Short mmCIF file of C-alpha atoms and ligand atoms in Angstrom, two decimals:
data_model
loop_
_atom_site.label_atom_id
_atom_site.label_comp_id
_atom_site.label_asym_id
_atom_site.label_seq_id
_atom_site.Cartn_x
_atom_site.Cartn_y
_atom_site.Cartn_z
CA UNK A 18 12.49 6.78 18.01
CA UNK A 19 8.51 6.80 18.58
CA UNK A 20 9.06 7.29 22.12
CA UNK A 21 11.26 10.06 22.02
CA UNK A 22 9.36 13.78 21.77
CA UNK A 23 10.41 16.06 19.52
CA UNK A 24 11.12 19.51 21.10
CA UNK A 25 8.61 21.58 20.63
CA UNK A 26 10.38 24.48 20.61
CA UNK A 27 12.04 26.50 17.41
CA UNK A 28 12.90 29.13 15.77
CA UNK A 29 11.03 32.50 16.56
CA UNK A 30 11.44 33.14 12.70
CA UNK A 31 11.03 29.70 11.24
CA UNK A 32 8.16 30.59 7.88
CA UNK A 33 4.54 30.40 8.05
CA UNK A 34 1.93 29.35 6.21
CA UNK A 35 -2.50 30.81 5.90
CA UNK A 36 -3.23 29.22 8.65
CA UNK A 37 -0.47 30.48 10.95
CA UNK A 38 1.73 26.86 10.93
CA UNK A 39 5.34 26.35 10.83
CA UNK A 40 6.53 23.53 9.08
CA UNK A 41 6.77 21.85 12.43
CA UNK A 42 3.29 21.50 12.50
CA UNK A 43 3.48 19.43 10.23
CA UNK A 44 5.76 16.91 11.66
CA UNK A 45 4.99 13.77 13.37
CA UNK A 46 7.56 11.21 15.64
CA UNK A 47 11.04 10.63 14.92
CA UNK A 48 11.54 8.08 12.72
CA UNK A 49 13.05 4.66 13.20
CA UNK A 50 13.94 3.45 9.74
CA UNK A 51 17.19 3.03 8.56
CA UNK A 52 19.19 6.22 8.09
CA UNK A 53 19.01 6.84 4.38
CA UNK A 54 15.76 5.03 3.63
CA UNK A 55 13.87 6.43 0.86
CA UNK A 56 10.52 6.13 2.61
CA UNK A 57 11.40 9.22 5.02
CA UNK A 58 12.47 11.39 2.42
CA UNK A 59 8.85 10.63 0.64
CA UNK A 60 7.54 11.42 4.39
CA UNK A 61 9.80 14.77 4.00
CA UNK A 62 7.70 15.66 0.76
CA UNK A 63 4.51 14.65 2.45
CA UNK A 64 5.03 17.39 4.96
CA UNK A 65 6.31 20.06 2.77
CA UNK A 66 3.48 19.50 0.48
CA UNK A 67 0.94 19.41 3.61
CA UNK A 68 2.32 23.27 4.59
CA UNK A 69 2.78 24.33 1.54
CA UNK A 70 -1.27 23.85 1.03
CA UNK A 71 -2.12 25.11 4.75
CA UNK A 72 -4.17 21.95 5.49
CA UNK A 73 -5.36 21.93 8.93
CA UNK A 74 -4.12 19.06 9.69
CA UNK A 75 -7.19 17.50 11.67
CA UNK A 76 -9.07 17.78 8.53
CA UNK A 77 -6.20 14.80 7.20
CA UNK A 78 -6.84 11.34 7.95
CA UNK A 79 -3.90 8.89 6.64
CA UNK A 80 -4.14 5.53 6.53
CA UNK A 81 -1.43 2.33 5.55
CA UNK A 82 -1.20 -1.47 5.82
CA UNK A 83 1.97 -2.67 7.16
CA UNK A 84 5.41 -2.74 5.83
CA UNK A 85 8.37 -0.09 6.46
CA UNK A 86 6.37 2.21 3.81
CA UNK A 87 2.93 1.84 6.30
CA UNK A 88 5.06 2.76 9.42
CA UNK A 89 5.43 6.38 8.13
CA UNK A 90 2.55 7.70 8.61
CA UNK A 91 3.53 7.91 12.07
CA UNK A 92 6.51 10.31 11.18
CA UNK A 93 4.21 12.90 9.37
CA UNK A 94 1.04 15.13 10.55
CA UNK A 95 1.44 13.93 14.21
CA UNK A 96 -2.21 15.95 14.74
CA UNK A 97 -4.13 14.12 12.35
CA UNK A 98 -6.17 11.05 12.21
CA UNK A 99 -4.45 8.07 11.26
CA UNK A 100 -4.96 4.68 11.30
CA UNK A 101 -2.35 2.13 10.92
CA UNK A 102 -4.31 -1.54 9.34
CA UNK A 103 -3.42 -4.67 8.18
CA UNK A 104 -1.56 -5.76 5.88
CA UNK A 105 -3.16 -4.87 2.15
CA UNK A 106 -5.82 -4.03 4.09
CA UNK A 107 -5.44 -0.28 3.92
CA UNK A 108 -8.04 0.66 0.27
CA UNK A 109 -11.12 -1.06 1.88
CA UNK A 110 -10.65 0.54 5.74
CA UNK A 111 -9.94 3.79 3.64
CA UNK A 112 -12.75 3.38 1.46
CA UNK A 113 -15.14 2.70 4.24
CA UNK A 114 -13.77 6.04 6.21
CA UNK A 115 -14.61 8.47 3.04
CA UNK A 116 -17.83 6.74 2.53
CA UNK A 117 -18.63 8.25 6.28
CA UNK A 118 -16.90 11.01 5.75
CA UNK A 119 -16.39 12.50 2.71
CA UNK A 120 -15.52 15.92 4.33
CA UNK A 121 -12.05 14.72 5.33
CA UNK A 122 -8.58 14.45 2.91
CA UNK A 123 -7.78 10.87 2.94
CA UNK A 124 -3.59 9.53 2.30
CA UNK A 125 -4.05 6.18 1.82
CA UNK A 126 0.07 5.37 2.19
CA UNK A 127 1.51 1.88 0.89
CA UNK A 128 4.32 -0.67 -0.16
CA UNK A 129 4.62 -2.39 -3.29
CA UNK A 130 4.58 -5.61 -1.20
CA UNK A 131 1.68 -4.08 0.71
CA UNK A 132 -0.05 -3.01 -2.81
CA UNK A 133 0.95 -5.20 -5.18
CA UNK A 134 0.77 -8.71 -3.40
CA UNK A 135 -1.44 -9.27 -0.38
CA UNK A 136 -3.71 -6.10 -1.26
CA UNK A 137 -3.38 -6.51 -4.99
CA UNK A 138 -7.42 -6.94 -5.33
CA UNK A 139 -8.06 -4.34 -2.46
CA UNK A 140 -5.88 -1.77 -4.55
CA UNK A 141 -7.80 -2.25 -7.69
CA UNK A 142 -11.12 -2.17 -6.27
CA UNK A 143 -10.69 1.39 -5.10
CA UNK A 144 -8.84 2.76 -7.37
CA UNK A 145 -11.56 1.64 -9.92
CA UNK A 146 -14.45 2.76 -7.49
CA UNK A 147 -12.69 6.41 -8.11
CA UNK A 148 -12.32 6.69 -3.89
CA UNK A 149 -11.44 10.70 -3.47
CA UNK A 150 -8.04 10.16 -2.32
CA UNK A 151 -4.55 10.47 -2.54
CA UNK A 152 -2.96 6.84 -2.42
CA UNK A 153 0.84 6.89 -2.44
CA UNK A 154 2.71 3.35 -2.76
CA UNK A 155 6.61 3.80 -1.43
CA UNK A 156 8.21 1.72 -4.10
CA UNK A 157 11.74 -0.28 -3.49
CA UNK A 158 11.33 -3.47 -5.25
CA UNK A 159 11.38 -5.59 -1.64
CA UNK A 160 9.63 -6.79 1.06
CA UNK A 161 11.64 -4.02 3.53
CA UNK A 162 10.46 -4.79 6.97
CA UNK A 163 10.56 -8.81 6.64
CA UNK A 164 14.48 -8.58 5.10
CA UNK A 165 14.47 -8.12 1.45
CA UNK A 166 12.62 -10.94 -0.37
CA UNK A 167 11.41 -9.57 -4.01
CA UNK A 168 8.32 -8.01 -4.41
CA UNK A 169 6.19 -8.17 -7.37
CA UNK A 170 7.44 -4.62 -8.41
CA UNK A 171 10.81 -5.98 -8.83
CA UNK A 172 12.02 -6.37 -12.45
CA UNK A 173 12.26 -9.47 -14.45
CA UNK A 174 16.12 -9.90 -14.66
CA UNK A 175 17.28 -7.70 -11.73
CA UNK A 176 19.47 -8.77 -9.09
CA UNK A 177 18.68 -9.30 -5.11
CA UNK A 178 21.57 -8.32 -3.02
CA UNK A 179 23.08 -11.98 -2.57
CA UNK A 180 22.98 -12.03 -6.81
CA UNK A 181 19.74 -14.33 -7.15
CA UNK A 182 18.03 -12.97 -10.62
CA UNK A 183 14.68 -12.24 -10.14
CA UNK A 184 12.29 -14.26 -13.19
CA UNK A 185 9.47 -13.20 -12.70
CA UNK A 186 7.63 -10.34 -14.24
CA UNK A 187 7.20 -7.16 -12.47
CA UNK A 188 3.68 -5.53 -12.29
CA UNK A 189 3.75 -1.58 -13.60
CA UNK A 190 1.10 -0.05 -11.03
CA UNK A 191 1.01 3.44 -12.61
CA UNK A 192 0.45 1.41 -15.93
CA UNK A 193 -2.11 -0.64 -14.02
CA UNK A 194 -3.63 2.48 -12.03
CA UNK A 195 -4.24 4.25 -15.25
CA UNK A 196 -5.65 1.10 -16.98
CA UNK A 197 -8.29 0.78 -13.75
CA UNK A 198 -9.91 4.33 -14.33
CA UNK A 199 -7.56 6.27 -11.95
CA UNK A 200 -7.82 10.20 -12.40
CA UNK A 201 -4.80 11.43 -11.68
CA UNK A 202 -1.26 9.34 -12.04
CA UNK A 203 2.19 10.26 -11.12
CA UNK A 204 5.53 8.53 -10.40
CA UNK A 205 8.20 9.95 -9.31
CA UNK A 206 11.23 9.59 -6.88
CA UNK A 207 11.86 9.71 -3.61
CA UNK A 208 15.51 11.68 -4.60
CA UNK A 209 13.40 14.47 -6.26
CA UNK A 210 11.44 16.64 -3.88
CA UNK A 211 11.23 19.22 -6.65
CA UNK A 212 9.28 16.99 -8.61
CA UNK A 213 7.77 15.24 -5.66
CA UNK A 214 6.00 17.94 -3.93
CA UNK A 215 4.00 19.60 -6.76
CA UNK A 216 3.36 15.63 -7.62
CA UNK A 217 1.80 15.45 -4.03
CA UNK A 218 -0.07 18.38 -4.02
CA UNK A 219 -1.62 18.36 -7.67
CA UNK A 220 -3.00 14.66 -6.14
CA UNK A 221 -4.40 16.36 -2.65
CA UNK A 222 -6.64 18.65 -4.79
CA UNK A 223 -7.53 16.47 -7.32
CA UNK A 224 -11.09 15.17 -6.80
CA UNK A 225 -11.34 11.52 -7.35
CA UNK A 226 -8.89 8.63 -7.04
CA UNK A 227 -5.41 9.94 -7.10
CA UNK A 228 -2.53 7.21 -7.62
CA UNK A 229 1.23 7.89 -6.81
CA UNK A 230 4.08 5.56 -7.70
CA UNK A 231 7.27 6.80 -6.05
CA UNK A 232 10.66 4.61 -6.21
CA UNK A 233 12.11 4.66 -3.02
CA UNK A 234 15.23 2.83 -2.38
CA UNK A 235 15.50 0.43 0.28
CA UNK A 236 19.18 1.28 1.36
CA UNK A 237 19.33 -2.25 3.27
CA UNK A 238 18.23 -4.52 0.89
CA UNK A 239 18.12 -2.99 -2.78
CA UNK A 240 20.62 -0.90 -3.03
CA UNK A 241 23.13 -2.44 -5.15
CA UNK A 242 24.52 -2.84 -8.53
CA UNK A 243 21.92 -5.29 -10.22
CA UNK A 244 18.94 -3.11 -8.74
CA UNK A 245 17.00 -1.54 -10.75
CA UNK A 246 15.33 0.32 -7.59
CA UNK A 247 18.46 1.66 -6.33
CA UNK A 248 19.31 5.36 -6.14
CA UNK A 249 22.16 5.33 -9.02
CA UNK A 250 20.08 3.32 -11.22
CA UNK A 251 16.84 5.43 -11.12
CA UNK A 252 19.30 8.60 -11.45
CA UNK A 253 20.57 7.25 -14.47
CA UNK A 254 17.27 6.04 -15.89
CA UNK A 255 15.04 9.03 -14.92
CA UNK A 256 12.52 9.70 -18.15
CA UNK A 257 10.60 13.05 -16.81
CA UNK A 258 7.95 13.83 -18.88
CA UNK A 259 7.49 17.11 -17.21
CA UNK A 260 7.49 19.08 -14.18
CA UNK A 261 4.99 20.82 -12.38
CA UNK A 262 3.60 23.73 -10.22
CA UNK A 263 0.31 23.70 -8.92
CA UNK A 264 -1.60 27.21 -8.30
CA UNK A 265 -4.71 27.19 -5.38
CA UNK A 266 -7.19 29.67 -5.89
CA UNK A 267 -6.78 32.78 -7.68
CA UNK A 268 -2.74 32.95 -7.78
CA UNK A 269 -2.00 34.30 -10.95
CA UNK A 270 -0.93 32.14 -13.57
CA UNK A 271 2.68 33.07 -15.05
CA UNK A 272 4.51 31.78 -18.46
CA UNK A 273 7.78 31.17 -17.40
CA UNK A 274 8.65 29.04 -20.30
CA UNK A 275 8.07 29.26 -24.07
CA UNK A 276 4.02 28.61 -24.02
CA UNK A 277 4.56 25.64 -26.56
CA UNK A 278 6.31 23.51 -23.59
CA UNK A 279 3.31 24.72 -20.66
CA UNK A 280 0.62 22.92 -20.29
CA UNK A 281 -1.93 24.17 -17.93
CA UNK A 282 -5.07 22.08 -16.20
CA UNK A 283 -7.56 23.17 -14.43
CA UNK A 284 -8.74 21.00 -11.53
CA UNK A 285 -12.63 20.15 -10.28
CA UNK A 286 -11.83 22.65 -7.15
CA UNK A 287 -10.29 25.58 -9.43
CA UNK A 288 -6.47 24.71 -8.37
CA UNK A 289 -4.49 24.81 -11.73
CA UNK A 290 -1.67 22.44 -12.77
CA UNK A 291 0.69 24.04 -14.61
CA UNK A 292 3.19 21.41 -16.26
CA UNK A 293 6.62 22.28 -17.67
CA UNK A 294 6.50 19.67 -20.02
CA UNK A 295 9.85 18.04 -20.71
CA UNK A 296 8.42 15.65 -23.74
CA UNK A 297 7.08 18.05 -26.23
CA UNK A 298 4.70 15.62 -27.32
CA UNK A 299 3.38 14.02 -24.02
CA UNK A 300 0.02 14.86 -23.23
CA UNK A 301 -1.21 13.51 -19.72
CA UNK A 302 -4.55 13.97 -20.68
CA UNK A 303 -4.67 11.32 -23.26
CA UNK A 304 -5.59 8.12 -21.44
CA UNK A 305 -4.16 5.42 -24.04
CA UNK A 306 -0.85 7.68 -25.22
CA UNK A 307 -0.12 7.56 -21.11
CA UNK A 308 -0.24 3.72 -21.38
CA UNK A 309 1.71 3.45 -25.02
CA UNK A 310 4.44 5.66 -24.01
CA UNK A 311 5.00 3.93 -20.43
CA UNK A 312 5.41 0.41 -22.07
CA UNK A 313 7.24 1.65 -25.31
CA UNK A 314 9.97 3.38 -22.56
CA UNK A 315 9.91 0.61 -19.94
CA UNK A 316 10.84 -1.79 -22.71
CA UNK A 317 13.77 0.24 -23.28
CA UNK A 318 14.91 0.56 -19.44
CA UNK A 319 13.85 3.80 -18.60
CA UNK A 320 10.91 4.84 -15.36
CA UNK A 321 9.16 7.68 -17.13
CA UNK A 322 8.34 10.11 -13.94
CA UNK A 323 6.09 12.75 -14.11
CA UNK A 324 2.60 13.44 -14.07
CA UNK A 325 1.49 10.31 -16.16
CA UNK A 326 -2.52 11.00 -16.45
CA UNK A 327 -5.26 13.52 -15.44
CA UNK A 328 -8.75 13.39 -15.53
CA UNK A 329 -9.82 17.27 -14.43
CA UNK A 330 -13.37 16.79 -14.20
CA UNK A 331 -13.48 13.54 -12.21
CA UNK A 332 -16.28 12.11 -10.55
CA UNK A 333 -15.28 10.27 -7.15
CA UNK A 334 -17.29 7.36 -5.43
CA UNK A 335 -19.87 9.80 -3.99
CA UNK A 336 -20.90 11.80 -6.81
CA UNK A 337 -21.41 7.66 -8.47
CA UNK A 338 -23.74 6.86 -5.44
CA UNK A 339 -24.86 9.94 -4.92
CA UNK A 340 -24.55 10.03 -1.02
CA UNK A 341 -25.79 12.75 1.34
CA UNK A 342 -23.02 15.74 1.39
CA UNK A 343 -23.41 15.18 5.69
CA UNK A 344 -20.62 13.19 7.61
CA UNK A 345 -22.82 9.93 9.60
CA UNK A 346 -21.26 10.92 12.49
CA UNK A 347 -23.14 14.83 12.21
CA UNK A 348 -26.40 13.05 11.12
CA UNK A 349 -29.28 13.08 13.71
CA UNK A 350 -30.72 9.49 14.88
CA UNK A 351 -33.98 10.28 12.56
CA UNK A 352 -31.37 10.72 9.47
CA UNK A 353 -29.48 7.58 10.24
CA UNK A 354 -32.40 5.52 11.53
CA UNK A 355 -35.28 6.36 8.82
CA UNK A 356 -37.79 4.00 10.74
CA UNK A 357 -39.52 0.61 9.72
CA UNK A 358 -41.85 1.87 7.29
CA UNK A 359 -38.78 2.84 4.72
CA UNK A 360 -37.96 -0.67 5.75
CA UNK A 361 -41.17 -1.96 4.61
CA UNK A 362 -41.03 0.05 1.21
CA UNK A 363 -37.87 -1.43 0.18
CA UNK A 364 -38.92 -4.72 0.91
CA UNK A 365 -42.00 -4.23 -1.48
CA UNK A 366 -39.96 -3.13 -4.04
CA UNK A 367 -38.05 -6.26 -3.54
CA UNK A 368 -41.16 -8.72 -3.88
C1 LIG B 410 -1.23 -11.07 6.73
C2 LIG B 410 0.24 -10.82 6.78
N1 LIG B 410 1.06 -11.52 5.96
C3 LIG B 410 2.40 -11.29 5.98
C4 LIG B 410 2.93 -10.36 6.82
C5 LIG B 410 4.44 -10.16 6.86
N2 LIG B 410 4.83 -8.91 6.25
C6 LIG B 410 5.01 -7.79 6.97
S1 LIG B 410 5.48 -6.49 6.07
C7 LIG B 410 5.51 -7.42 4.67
C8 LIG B 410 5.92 -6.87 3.33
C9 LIG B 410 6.15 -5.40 3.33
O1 LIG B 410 6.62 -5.00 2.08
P1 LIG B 410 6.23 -3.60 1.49
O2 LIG B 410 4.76 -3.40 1.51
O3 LIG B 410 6.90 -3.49 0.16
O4 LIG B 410 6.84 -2.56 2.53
P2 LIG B 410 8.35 -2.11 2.77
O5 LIG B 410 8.72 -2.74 4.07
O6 LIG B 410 9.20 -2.60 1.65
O7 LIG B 410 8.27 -0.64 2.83
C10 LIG B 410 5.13 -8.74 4.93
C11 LIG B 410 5.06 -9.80 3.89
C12 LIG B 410 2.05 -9.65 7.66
N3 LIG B 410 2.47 -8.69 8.49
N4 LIG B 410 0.73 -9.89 7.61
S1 LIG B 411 14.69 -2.07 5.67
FE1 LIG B 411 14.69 -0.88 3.76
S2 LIG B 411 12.60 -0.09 3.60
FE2 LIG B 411 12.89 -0.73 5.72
S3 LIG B 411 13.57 1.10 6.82
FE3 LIG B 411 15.42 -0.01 6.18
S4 LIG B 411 15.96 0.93 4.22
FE4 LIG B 411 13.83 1.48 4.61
MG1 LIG B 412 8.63 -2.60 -0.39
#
């Protein structure tokens, strides 16, 4: 529950990371979902990837609509900024914060009701406006928090839990992320932190818009035989292109696989991807393969997981509009404000 504090006390020997943090730190309120809800073990991997990096966490500001997925943000990074929107609302509110800030890391955290629906238009505005961020959709297939109607993630053919048959088509958004000009593209599942985590933080140090799709079962609503979100059927179906470690700084690269199946990629910021690649022949730098090989599989029933695309040397929404590198709110009133005869210039121009 919210209102319940966690103790703050642990154990004297509990691992740290650079800066000195437990994995506590990390933390945020206890969570009120359902016991067994996908979304908190994606909240889990959130954290683990957040320590794992050593990001102070008041340099993170996360941001969601509303849904069960946009609720989580309150059970992760209890010290950052966060700000919890409307619904759909959550790209343009996060868009607007970067654009004043670029010096923060912005989680931009989301349903597939949330992202797909009601912020459908919001969600491909940013992601095409390459917004540095990392922008992680909690995928079950449902409308969660208003009882399990189908969302437009659902698949053509699957079943709700009272046996109606969904007919209408479901939208791909890692297809439809990589089709909009994202720059980095992963889906994965909420089941597979070992995949998850490296997922998370490849997308954190990537510079430009970063798009996660992770299934997350919704134990109270899609979780049946007939789902094609549930956690037997995306067990079963799993297609991982590859699996990844991601290396900050000047960690020393090691083979630990035959070289033919490791592919590394060096980010914008120096941090390498290293991807055990699973699919000898997938290449996630290849734009158009990404797209032929997720429609080619998803016609045959599989959710190809992995890291889908990647775009090293991005540019991101500032380097297009080429902003001042200074936050507004560390700007003097002469920077901000630069008087009525830059006023008048503009409106020359204009005439
Ligand atoms: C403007 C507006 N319309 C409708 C709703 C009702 N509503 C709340 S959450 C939600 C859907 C949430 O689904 P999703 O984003 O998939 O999140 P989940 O609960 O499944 O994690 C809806 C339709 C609302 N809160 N605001
Ligand atoms: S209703 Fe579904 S999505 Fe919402 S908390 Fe429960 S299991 Fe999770
Ligand atoms: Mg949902």
């Amino acid at each position: 529950m919210t209102y319940i504090a966690k103790p703050r006390l642990h154990h004297p020997k509990l691992p740290t990371n650079a800066l000195g943090l437990t994995h506590r730190d990390y933390e945020g309120s206890v969570s009120t979902l359902c016991a067994g809800c996908g979304h908190d073990s994606i909240s889990g991997a959130i954290i683990q990837a957040c320590f794992e990096l050593s990001l102070p966490p008041h340099r993170v500001a996360k941001l969601s609509g509303i849904g069960c997925s946009s609720k989580t943000p309150t059970y992760f990074l209890g010290a950052s900024h966060g700000f919890n929107s409307v619904h759909g609302r959550m790209p343009s509110v996060l868009t607007g914060a970067n654009l004043a800030n670029r010096d923060l890391i912005y989680l931009g955290v989301s349903g597939d009701g949330d992202t797909a629906s009601i912020g459908f238009g919001q969600f491909a505005h940013c992601i095409r406006r390459g917004v540095n961020m990392t922008y992680i959709v909690e995928n079950n297939g449902v409308y969660g928090l208003t009882k399990g109607q189908f969302s437009a993630t659902a698949d053509k053919g699957s079943a709700s839990k009272r046996g109606v048959e969904n007919q209408d088509s479901a939208i791909d958004l890692a297809a439809l992320a990589v089709m909009l000009g994202a720059t980095y593209v992963g889906r994965s599942f909420s089941g597979d932190k070992a995949q998850l985590v490296p997922l998370i933080k490849g997308a954190i140090q990537h510079h430009g818009a970063a798009f996660l799709d992770v299934i997350s079962p919704c134990i109270a609503f899609n979780n049946h035989p007939g789902s094609t979100k549930s956690f037997d059927y995306v067990r079963e179906h799993n297609d991982a292109v590859n699996y990844l470690d991601v290396m900050i700084g000047r960690e020393p690269i090691t083979l630990d696989q035959a070289s033919g199946s490791v592919q590394l990629v060096e980010q914008h910021d120096g941090s390498v991807l290293k991807l055990r690649k699973l699919g000898p022949d997938y290449d996630p730098t290849k734009r158009q393969a990404a797209l032929d090989y997720l429609q080619e599989r998803q016609a045959s029933g599989e959710i190809v997981t992995g890291l889908l695309y990647v775009d090293a040397n991005a540019e991101d929404l500032h380097d297009k509009l080429n902003t001042p590198e200074k936050p507004l709110n560390a700007m003097e009133d002469a920077e901000l404000c630069p008087g009525g005869g830059a006023l008048e210039k503009v409106n020359a121009a204009l005439r």
